[in-house]
Coordinates of C-alpha atoms and ligand atoms in Angstrom, one line a residue:
M22 CA 279.3 42.1 11.7
T23 CA 277.5 42.7 15.1
V24 CA 277.9 40.0 17.6
Y25 CA 274.8 39.5 19.7
F26 CA 276.0 36.7 22.1
P27 CA 279.5 37.9 22.9
E28 CA 279.3 35.7 26.2
V29 CA 279.8 32.6 24.1
K30 CA 282.9 33.0 22.1
K31 CA 283.0 29.8 20.0
K32 CA 280.7 26.9 18.9
I33 CA 279.5 24.7 21.7
R34 CA 281.5 21.3 21.6
F35 CA 281.1 18.0 22.9
E36 CA 283.6 17.5 25.8
G37 CA 282.0 14.4 27.4
P38 CA 280.7 13.7 30.9
D39 CA 283.7 14.6 32.8
S40 CA 283.8 18.2 31.5
K41 CA 283.2 20.8 34.0
N42 CA 282.4 23.5 31.3
P43 CA 278.9 24.4 31.4
L44 CA 279.1 25.6 27.9
S45 CA 279.8 22.1 26.5
F46 CA 277.8 19.1 25.7
K47 CA 278.3 16.3 28.0
R48 CA 276.4 13.6 26.1
Y49 CA 275.3 15.2 22.7
N50 CA 278.1 14.2 20.4
P51 CA 276.6 15.1 17.0
K52 CA 278.9 12.8 15.0
E53 CA 278.7 9.8 17.2
K54 CA 277.1 6.9 15.4
I55 CA 274.1 5.1 17.3
L56 CA 272.5 2.2 15.5
G57 CA 274.2 3.2 12.2
K58 CA 273.2 6.8 12.2
T59 CA 274.7 10.0 13.7
M60 CA 273.2 11.4 16.8
A61 CA 272.6 14.6 14.8
D62 CA 270.6 12.7 12.2
H63 CA 268.6 10.9 14.7
L64 CA 267.7 13.9 16.8
R65 CA 267.4 16.7 14.2
F66 CA 267.3 19.4 16.8
A67 CA 265.5 22.8 16.0
V68 CA 265.5 26.0 17.8
C69 CA 262.1 27.7 17.8
Y70 CA 262.1 31.4 16.9
W71 CA 259.1 32.6 18.9
H72 CA 260.4 31.5 22.4
T73 CA 264.1 31.7 21.9
M74 CA 264.4 34.9 19.9
K75 CA 261.2 36.6 20.7
G76 CA 260.4 35.5 24.1
L77 CA 261.2 38.1 26.7
G78 CA 259.7 36.8 30.0
A79 CA 256.4 38.4 30.0
D80 CA 253.4 36.4 31.7
Q81 CA 249.8 37.1 32.6
F82 CA 251.0 38.9 35.7
G83 CA 254.0 40.9 34.6
V84 CA 255.8 42.5 31.7
N85 CA 259.0 41.6 30.1
T86 CA 262.1 40.8 32.3
I87 CA 264.5 40.0 29.5
I88 CA 266.4 42.6 27.5
R89 CA 268.2 41.5 24.3
S90 CA 270.5 43.6 22.3
Y91 CA 268.9 42.8 19.0
N92 CA 265.5 44.2 19.8
K93 CA 266.3 47.7 20.8
A94 CA 266.2 49.4 17.4
A95 CA 263.1 51.9 17.1
D96 CA 262.4 50.8 13.6
P97 CA 260.5 47.5 13.8
M98 CA 262.0 46.3 10.4
K99 CA 265.5 47.0 11.6
Q100 CA 264.7 45.1 14.9
A101 CA 263.4 42.2 12.7
E102 CA 266.6 42.1 10.7
Q103 CA 268.9 42.4 13.8
T104 CA 266.8 39.5 15.5
M105 CA 267.4 37.3 12.3
E106 CA 271.0 37.9 12.5
A107 CA 271.1 37.1 16.2
A108 CA 269.0 34.0 15.6
F109 CA 271.6 32.5 13.0
E110 CA 274.5 33.4 15.3
F111 CA 272.7 31.6 18.1
F112 CA 271.8 28.5 15.9
T113 CA 275.4 28.3 14.6
K114 CA 277.1 28.7 18.1
L115 CA 274.7 26.1 19.5
G116 CA 275.4 23.8 16.6
V117 CA 271.6 22.8 15.7
Q118 CA 270.6 21.8 12.2
F119 CA 267.4 23.3 12.2
W120 CA 265.1 26.2 13.0
C121 CA 261.2 26.8 13.0
F122 CA 259.2 29.9 12.8
H123 CA 255.8 31.5 12.5
D124 CA 255.5 34.2 9.8
R125 CA 254.8 36.9 12.3
D126 CA 257.8 35.9 14.5
I127 CA 260.2 37.0 11.7
A128 CA 258.5 40.0 10.2
P129 CA 256.2 42.5 12.1
E130 CA 252.6 42.8 10.7
A131 CA 251.9 46.0 8.8
D132 CA 248.5 47.8 8.1
T133 CA 247.6 45.8 5.1
L134 CA 248.2 42.2 4.0
A135 CA 250.0 43.5 0.9
E136 CA 252.5 45.5 3.0
T137 CA 252.8 42.7 5.6
N138 CA 253.7 40.3 2.8
K139 CA 256.3 42.7 1.4
R140 CA 258.0 42.7 4.8
L141 CA 257.9 38.9 4.9
D142 CA 259.5 38.6 1.5
K143 CA 262.3 40.9 2.7
L144 CA 262.9 38.8 6.0
T145 CA 262.5 35.5 4.0
A146 CA 265.3 36.7 1.5
L147 CA 267.5 37.5 4.6
A148 CA 266.8 34.2 6.2
K149 CA 267.5 32.3 2.9
K150 CA 270.9 34.0 2.7
M151 CA 271.6 33.1 6.3
Q152 CA 270.6 29.5 5.7
S153 CA 272.9 29.2 2.8
D154 CA 275.8 31.0 4.7
T155 CA 275.5 28.8 7.7
G156 CA 274.0 25.4 6.3
I157 CA 271.2 25.6 8.9
K158 CA 267.9 24.4 7.5
L159 CA 264.2 25.0 8.2
L160 CA 262.4 22.1 10.0
W161 CA 259.1 23.7 9.5
G162 CA 257.1 27.0 9.0
T163 CA 253.8 28.0 10.2
T164 CA 251.5 31.0 10.3
N165 CA 250.4 32.9 13.4
A166 CA 246.5 33.1 13.0
F167 CA 245.8 33.4 16.7
S168 CA 247.6 36.5 18.1
H169 CA 246.0 39.3 16.2
R170 CA 242.6 40.7 17.6
R171 CA 240.9 39.7 14.3
F172 CA 241.3 36.0 15.3
M173 CA 239.8 36.3 18.7
A174 CA 237.0 33.9 17.7
G175 CA 239.2 31.6 15.6
A176 CA 240.7 31.5 12.2
G177 CA 239.4 28.6 10.2
T178 CA 236.6 28.1 12.7
N179 CA 235.5 31.7 12.9
P180 CA 231.9 32.5 12.6
D181 CA 232.8 35.2 10.2
P182 CA 233.9 34.0 6.6
H183 CA 235.8 37.3 6.3
V184 CA 238.2 36.0 9.0
F185 CA 238.3 32.7 7.3
A186 CA 239.4 34.4 4.2
Y187 CA 242.1 36.4 6.0
A188 CA 243.4 33.1 7.7
A189 CA 243.6 31.4 4.3
S190 CA 245.6 34.3 2.8
Q191 CA 248.1 34.2 5.7
I192 CA 248.5 30.4 5.3
K193 CA 248.9 30.9 1.6
K194 CA 251.7 33.2 2.1
A195 CA 253.4 31.2 4.9
M196 CA 253.3 28.1 2.7
E197 CA 255.0 30.0 0.0
I198 CA 257.9 31.3 2.2
T199 CA 258.3 27.9 3.8
K200 CA 258.6 26.5 0.4
T201 CA 261.2 29.3 -0.5
L202 CA 263.2 28.4 2.6
G203 CA 263.1 24.7 1.7
G204 CA 261.1 23.7 4.7
A205 CA 260.9 20.0 5.5
G206 CA 257.5 20.6 7.0
Y207 CA 254.6 22.8 7.6
V208 CA 252.6 23.0 10.9
F209 CA 249.0 23.7 11.7
W210 CA 248.5 24.4 15.3
G211 CA 244.9 25.5 15.9
G212 CA 245.7 28.6 17.8
R213 CA 242.1 29.6 18.7
E214 CA 240.4 26.7 16.7
G215 CA 238.0 25.9 19.5
Y216 CA 235.4 27.5 21.7
D217 CA 234.9 29.2 25.1
T218 CA 231.2 28.6 25.3
L219 CA 228.7 26.3 23.5
L220 CA 226.0 29.0 24.0
N221 CA 227.4 30.9 20.9
T222 CA 229.0 27.9 19.0
D223 CA 228.0 25.9 16.1
M224 CA 230.5 23.1 16.5
G225 CA 229.6 21.0 13.6
R226 CA 229.8 23.9 11.2
E227 CA 233.1 25.1 12.7
L228 CA 234.6 21.7 12.1
D229 CA 233.5 21.6 8.6
H230 CA 235.1 24.9 8.0
M231 CA 238.3 23.9 9.5
A232 CA 238.5 20.7 7.3
M233 CA 237.7 22.9 4.2
L234 CA 240.7 25.2 5.2
L235 CA 243.0 22.2 5.5
Q236 CA 241.8 20.9 2.1
M237 CA 242.5 24.2 0.6
A238 CA 246.1 24.0 2.0
V239 CA 246.6 20.4 0.6
D240 CA 245.4 21.8 -2.7
Y241 CA 247.7 24.8 -2.6
K242 CA 250.6 22.7 -1.6
K243 CA 250.2 20.6 -4.6
K244 CA 249.7 23.8 -6.8
I245 CA 252.9 25.3 -5.8
G246 CA 255.0 22.1 -5.7
F247 CA 255.8 22.4 -1.9
K248 CA 257.2 19.0 -1.0
G249 CA 257.3 19.2 2.8
Q250 CA 255.1 17.3 5.2
L251 CA 252.0 18.9 6.6
Y252 CA 251.5 18.3 10.4
I253 CA 248.7 19.0 12.9
E254 CA 249.8 19.8 16.3
P255 CA 247.2 18.8 19.0
K256 CA 246.5 20.7 22.2
P257 CA 243.4 20.2 24.4
K258 CA 242.9 23.7 25.8
E259 CA 244.6 27.1 25.9
P260 CA 244.0 29.6 24.7
T261 CA 240.4 28.4 24.2
K262 CA 238.7 26.4 26.9
H263 CA 238.2 23.4 24.4
Q264 CA 240.5 23.2 21.4
Y265 CA 239.1 21.0 18.6
D266 CA 242.5 19.2 18.1
F267 CA 242.4 17.9 21.5
D268 CA 244.9 15.0 21.2
A269 CA 246.3 12.8 18.6
A270 CA 243.3 10.5 18.6
N271 CA 241.1 13.4 18.1
C272 CA 243.1 14.6 15.1
L273 CA 243.1 11.1 13.8
A274 CA 239.3 10.9 13.7
F275 CA 239.1 14.4 12.3
L276 CA 241.4 13.6 9.5
Q277 CA 239.7 10.3 8.8
K278 CA 236.2 11.9 8.7
Y279 CA 237.3 14.6 6.3
K280 CA 239.4 12.3 4.1
L281 CA 242.6 14.2 4.9
L282 CA 244.6 11.5 6.5
K283 CA 247.0 10.8 3.8
H284 CA 248.2 14.5 3.7
F285 CA 248.8 14.9 7.4
K286 CA 251.0 13.6 10.1
I287 CA 251.0 14.7 13.9
N288 CA 253.5 17.2 15.5
V289 CA 253.3 15.8 19.1
E290 CA 254.2 18.4 21.8
A291 CA 255.0 17.0 25.2
N292 CA 253.4 19.7 27.2
H293 CA 250.2 19.5 25.1
A294 CA 250.2 15.7 25.8
T295 CA 250.1 16.3 29.6
L296 CA 247.5 19.1 29.3
A297 CA 245.3 16.4 27.7
A298 CA 245.9 14.1 30.8
H299 CA 248.0 11.8 28.6
T300 CA 251.8 11.3 29.0
F301 CA 254.2 12.4 26.1
P302 CA 255.1 8.7 25.4
H303 CA 251.4 7.9 25.2
E304 CA 250.9 10.4 22.4
L305 CA 253.9 9.3 20.6
A306 CA 253.0 5.6 20.9
F307 CA 249.3 6.4 19.7
C308 CA 250.9 8.1 16.6
A309 CA 253.3 5.4 16.0
A310 CA 250.6 2.8 16.2
N311 CA 248.5 4.5 13.7
G312 CA 251.3 5.5 11.3
I313 CA 250.9 9.3 11.9
L314 CA 254.1 10.1 14.0
G315 CA 255.7 13.1 12.2
S316 CA 257.5 15.6 14.4
V317 CA 258.0 16.6 18.1
D318 CA 257.7 19.8 19.9
A319 CA 260.1 19.0 22.8
N320 CA 259.4 20.6 26.0
R321 CA 257.7 19.7 29.4
G322 CA 255.0 21.1 31.7
D323 CA 254.9 21.3 35.4
L324 CA 252.7 18.9 37.4
L325 CA 251.7 21.6 39.8
L326 CA 250.7 24.3 37.2
G327 CA 247.8 23.5 35.0
W328 CA 249.0 25.5 31.9
D329 CA 251.4 25.2 29.1
T330 CA 254.7 26.2 30.9
D331 CA 256.8 25.1 27.9
Q332 CA 259.8 24.4 30.0
F333 CA 263.0 22.8 28.5
P334 CA 262.9 19.0 28.6
T335 CA 265.2 17.5 31.2
D336 CA 263.4 14.3 32.3
L337 CA 265.3 11.4 31.5
Y338 CA 262.4 8.9 31.5
D339 CA 260.5 11.1 29.1
T340 CA 263.4 11.5 26.7
T341 CA 264.3 7.7 27.0
L342 CA 260.8 6.5 26.3
A343 CA 260.2 9.1 23.6
M344 CA 263.4 8.1 21.8
Y345 CA 262.5 4.4 22.3
I346 CA 259.1 4.9 20.6
I347 CA 260.7 7.1 17.9
L348 CA 263.5 4.6 17.2
K349 CA 261.0 1.8 17.1
S350 CA 258.9 3.4 14.5
G351 CA 261.7 4.0 12.2
G352 CA 263.1 7.4 13.4
F353 CA 262.4 10.8 12.0
T354 CA 262.1 11.3 8.3
T355 CA 260.9 14.9 7.7
G356 CA 260.4 15.6 11.5
G357 CA 262.7 16.4 14.3
L358 CA 263.0 17.7 17.9
N359 CA 261.9 21.3 18.0
F360 CA 262.4 23.1 21.3
D361 CA 259.1 24.7 21.8
A362 CA 260.4 25.8 25.2
H363 CA 261.3 29.0 26.8
V364 CA 263.7 30.0 29.6
R365 CA 262.0 31.0 33.0
R366 CA 261.2 34.6 33.6
Q367 CA 264.2 34.9 36.0
S368 CA 266.6 33.5 33.4
I369 CA 267.4 36.9 32.1
D370 CA 271.0 36.4 30.6
N371 CA 271.9 35.6 27.1
V372 CA 273.8 32.6 28.5
D373 CA 270.8 31.2 30.0
L374 CA 269.4 30.4 26.5
F375 CA 272.5 28.3 25.9
Y376 CA 272.3 26.4 29.1
A377 CA 268.7 25.6 28.5
H378 CA 269.4 24.2 25.0
I379 CA 272.6 22.3 26.0
G380 CA 270.7 20.7 28.8
A381 CA 267.8 19.7 26.6
M382 CA 270.1 18.4 23.9
D383 CA 272.1 16.2 26.3
A384 CA 268.9 14.9 28.0
F385 CA 267.6 13.8 24.5
A386 CA 271.1 12.4 23.6
R387 CA 271.0 10.5 26.8
G388 CA 267.5 9.3 26.0
L389 CA 268.7 8.2 22.5
K390 CA 271.6 6.2 23.8
I391 CA 269.6 4.5 26.5
A392 CA 266.7 3.7 24.1
A393 CA 269.2 2.2 21.6
R394 CA 270.6 0.0 24.3
L395 CA 267.1 -1.1 25.4
L396 CA 266.3 -1.8 21.7
K397 CA 269.6 -3.8 21.2
D398 CA 269.1 -5.9 24.2
K399 CA 265.5 -6.3 23.5
V400 CA 264.6 -6.3 27.1
L401 CA 261.2 -4.6 26.6
D402 CA 260.6 -6.4 23.4
N403 CA 261.0 -9.9 25.0
A404 CA 258.8 -8.9 27.8
I405 CA 256.0 -7.8 25.5
K406 CA 256.6 -10.7 23.2
Q407 CA 256.1 -13.1 26.1
R408 CA 253.0 -11.3 27.4
Y409 CA 251.4 -11.7 24.1
A410 CA 252.6 -15.2 23.5
G411 CA 249.1 -16.6 23.7
W412 CA 248.3 -15.0 20.4
N413 CA 250.6 -17.4 18.7
S414 CA 248.6 -20.3 19.9
K415 CA 245.9 -21.8 17.7
L416 CA 243.2 -20.0 19.5
G417 CA 245.1 -16.6 19.1
K418 CA 245.8 -17.3 15.6
D419 CA 242.1 -18.1 14.7
I420 CA 240.9 -15.0 16.3
E421 CA 243.5 -12.8 14.5
G422 CA 242.8 -14.6 11.2
G423 CA 239.2 -13.7 11.5
R424 CA 238.0 -17.3 11.7
M425 CA 236.2 -17.0 15.1
N426 CA 232.8 -15.6 16.1
F427 CA 230.9 -15.5 19.3
E428 CA 229.5 -19.0 19.2
K429 CA 233.0 -20.6 18.5
L430 CA 234.5 -18.7 21.3
E431 CA 231.8 -19.7 23.7
K432 CA 232.4 -23.2 22.6
Y433 CA 236.1 -22.9 23.6
I434 CA 235.3 -21.5 26.8
L435 CA 232.9 -24.1 27.6
K436 CA 235.5 -26.8 26.8
N437 CA 238.6 -25.1 28.3
G438 CA 237.1 -23.1 31.2
E439 CA 239.1 -20.3 33.1
P440 CA 242.2 -18.8 31.6
T441 CA 245.5 -19.1 33.5
L442 CA 246.4 -15.6 34.7
K443 CA 250.0 -14.2 34.3
S444 CA 251.8 -11.4 36.1
G445 CA 252.1 -8.1 34.2
R446 CA 255.6 -7.7 35.9
Q447 CA 255.4 -3.9 36.0
E448 CA 257.6 -3.5 38.9
L449 CA 260.3 -5.7 37.5
L450 CA 260.2 -3.8 34.2
E451 CA 260.5 -0.5 36.0
N452 CA 263.5 -1.7 37.8
I453 CA 265.1 -3.0 34.6
L454 CA 264.4 0.6 33.0
N455 CA 266.0 2.3 36.1
E456 CA 269.2 0.2 35.6
Y457 CA 269.4 1.2 31.9
I458 CA 268.9 4.8 32.8
Ligands
XUL505 C1 251.4 26.7 21.4 C2 252.3 26.0 20.4 C3 252.8 26.6 19.1 C4 252.9 25.7 18.0 C5 253.1 26.5 16.7 O1 251.1 26.0 22.5 O2 252.8 24.9 20.8 O3 253.8 27.5 19.4 O4 253.9 24.9 18.2 O5 252.2 27.3 16.4
CO506 CO1 254.3 23.7 19.9

């Protein structure tokens, strides 16, 4: 069998923080137990096919910079097969449990839907075989209904029902192959579901159509007996000026309005959170507070660049707070940490793909360990408990119990006067967090 990553001879192993081997994990020890569960089971790492296997360094200003041995074949199907083989070699050498893909990542589109679907079937069969050979599983599948020119004005929100029908057909097939591959989930990222100008847009109608498409997906999921979790992945802008699934709160309102809430959870992407002027932990905390935290696209943006730079996550504050919120909400069930991230344009060597993933996995392993200690020692828990202690008083209990109204509260104030103010202790808590990190 062809070897596509000869630079890395054997599987990446945990060697501990003192190791000087850059091709080893310093912190991620898959079998180590944290709070009764292995690190691997907590973190559920996934490699994404589109960036890692298909990303070749092109940006708005320049062509590809990266050359891979598996995409040299002249025949696009041959190339797709070699890419799939290379992908499973990479997943195995890295030691992740999961992968994620868009339909169009694994098989090139043909001239007709029927022919495209045949190609997909071929690559799905290969993926299924490689999954069973390696034990690597599918975290989620999705469809790419945003790259082809037919989707320039959106998929489910397209002004033309003919395009809506095309999008539905693609989703139908993508759900089928996700089921075939035993996917734990299926993601809807509204690639071009948004608008560039209100001058040509009927927003209300577009939102109704989007909901109809999602309802059809819910119905079809039931029909084919696909058991995976459905997710929506919010993003505020890019490629459209204003994406409809702006952030988690926006998605929650949408799902509630169209009575779809019980069928969906959120796939939070770190860089999408920051594009929405939130932090990554904010989006996770919002989802956790509303019972819709599903899965994570783990990456990071760049404060100075206002677009989706999709860098590998290395910030320990982010990974710590993310894992803290995830652990506190009960941990992943169907979801996981999918590295929706790509190496920089100048990182042209195969080995850079390994360094990128190793660094990100170690960063999340550290985040997990620190978060577990924060939880165990209850440092933040106790501070929050104390801050809200007033709600355990008679007044607090009466308000929370729905026994108060404006008149009664006014009477309370007239009798008791000004509240005693308490410090929020932000700086102290930041110092404590730093000590844990
Ligand atoms: C785009 C993005 C997508 C989704 C899947 O910004 O994040 O790759 O994760 O379609
Ligand atoms: Co994403």
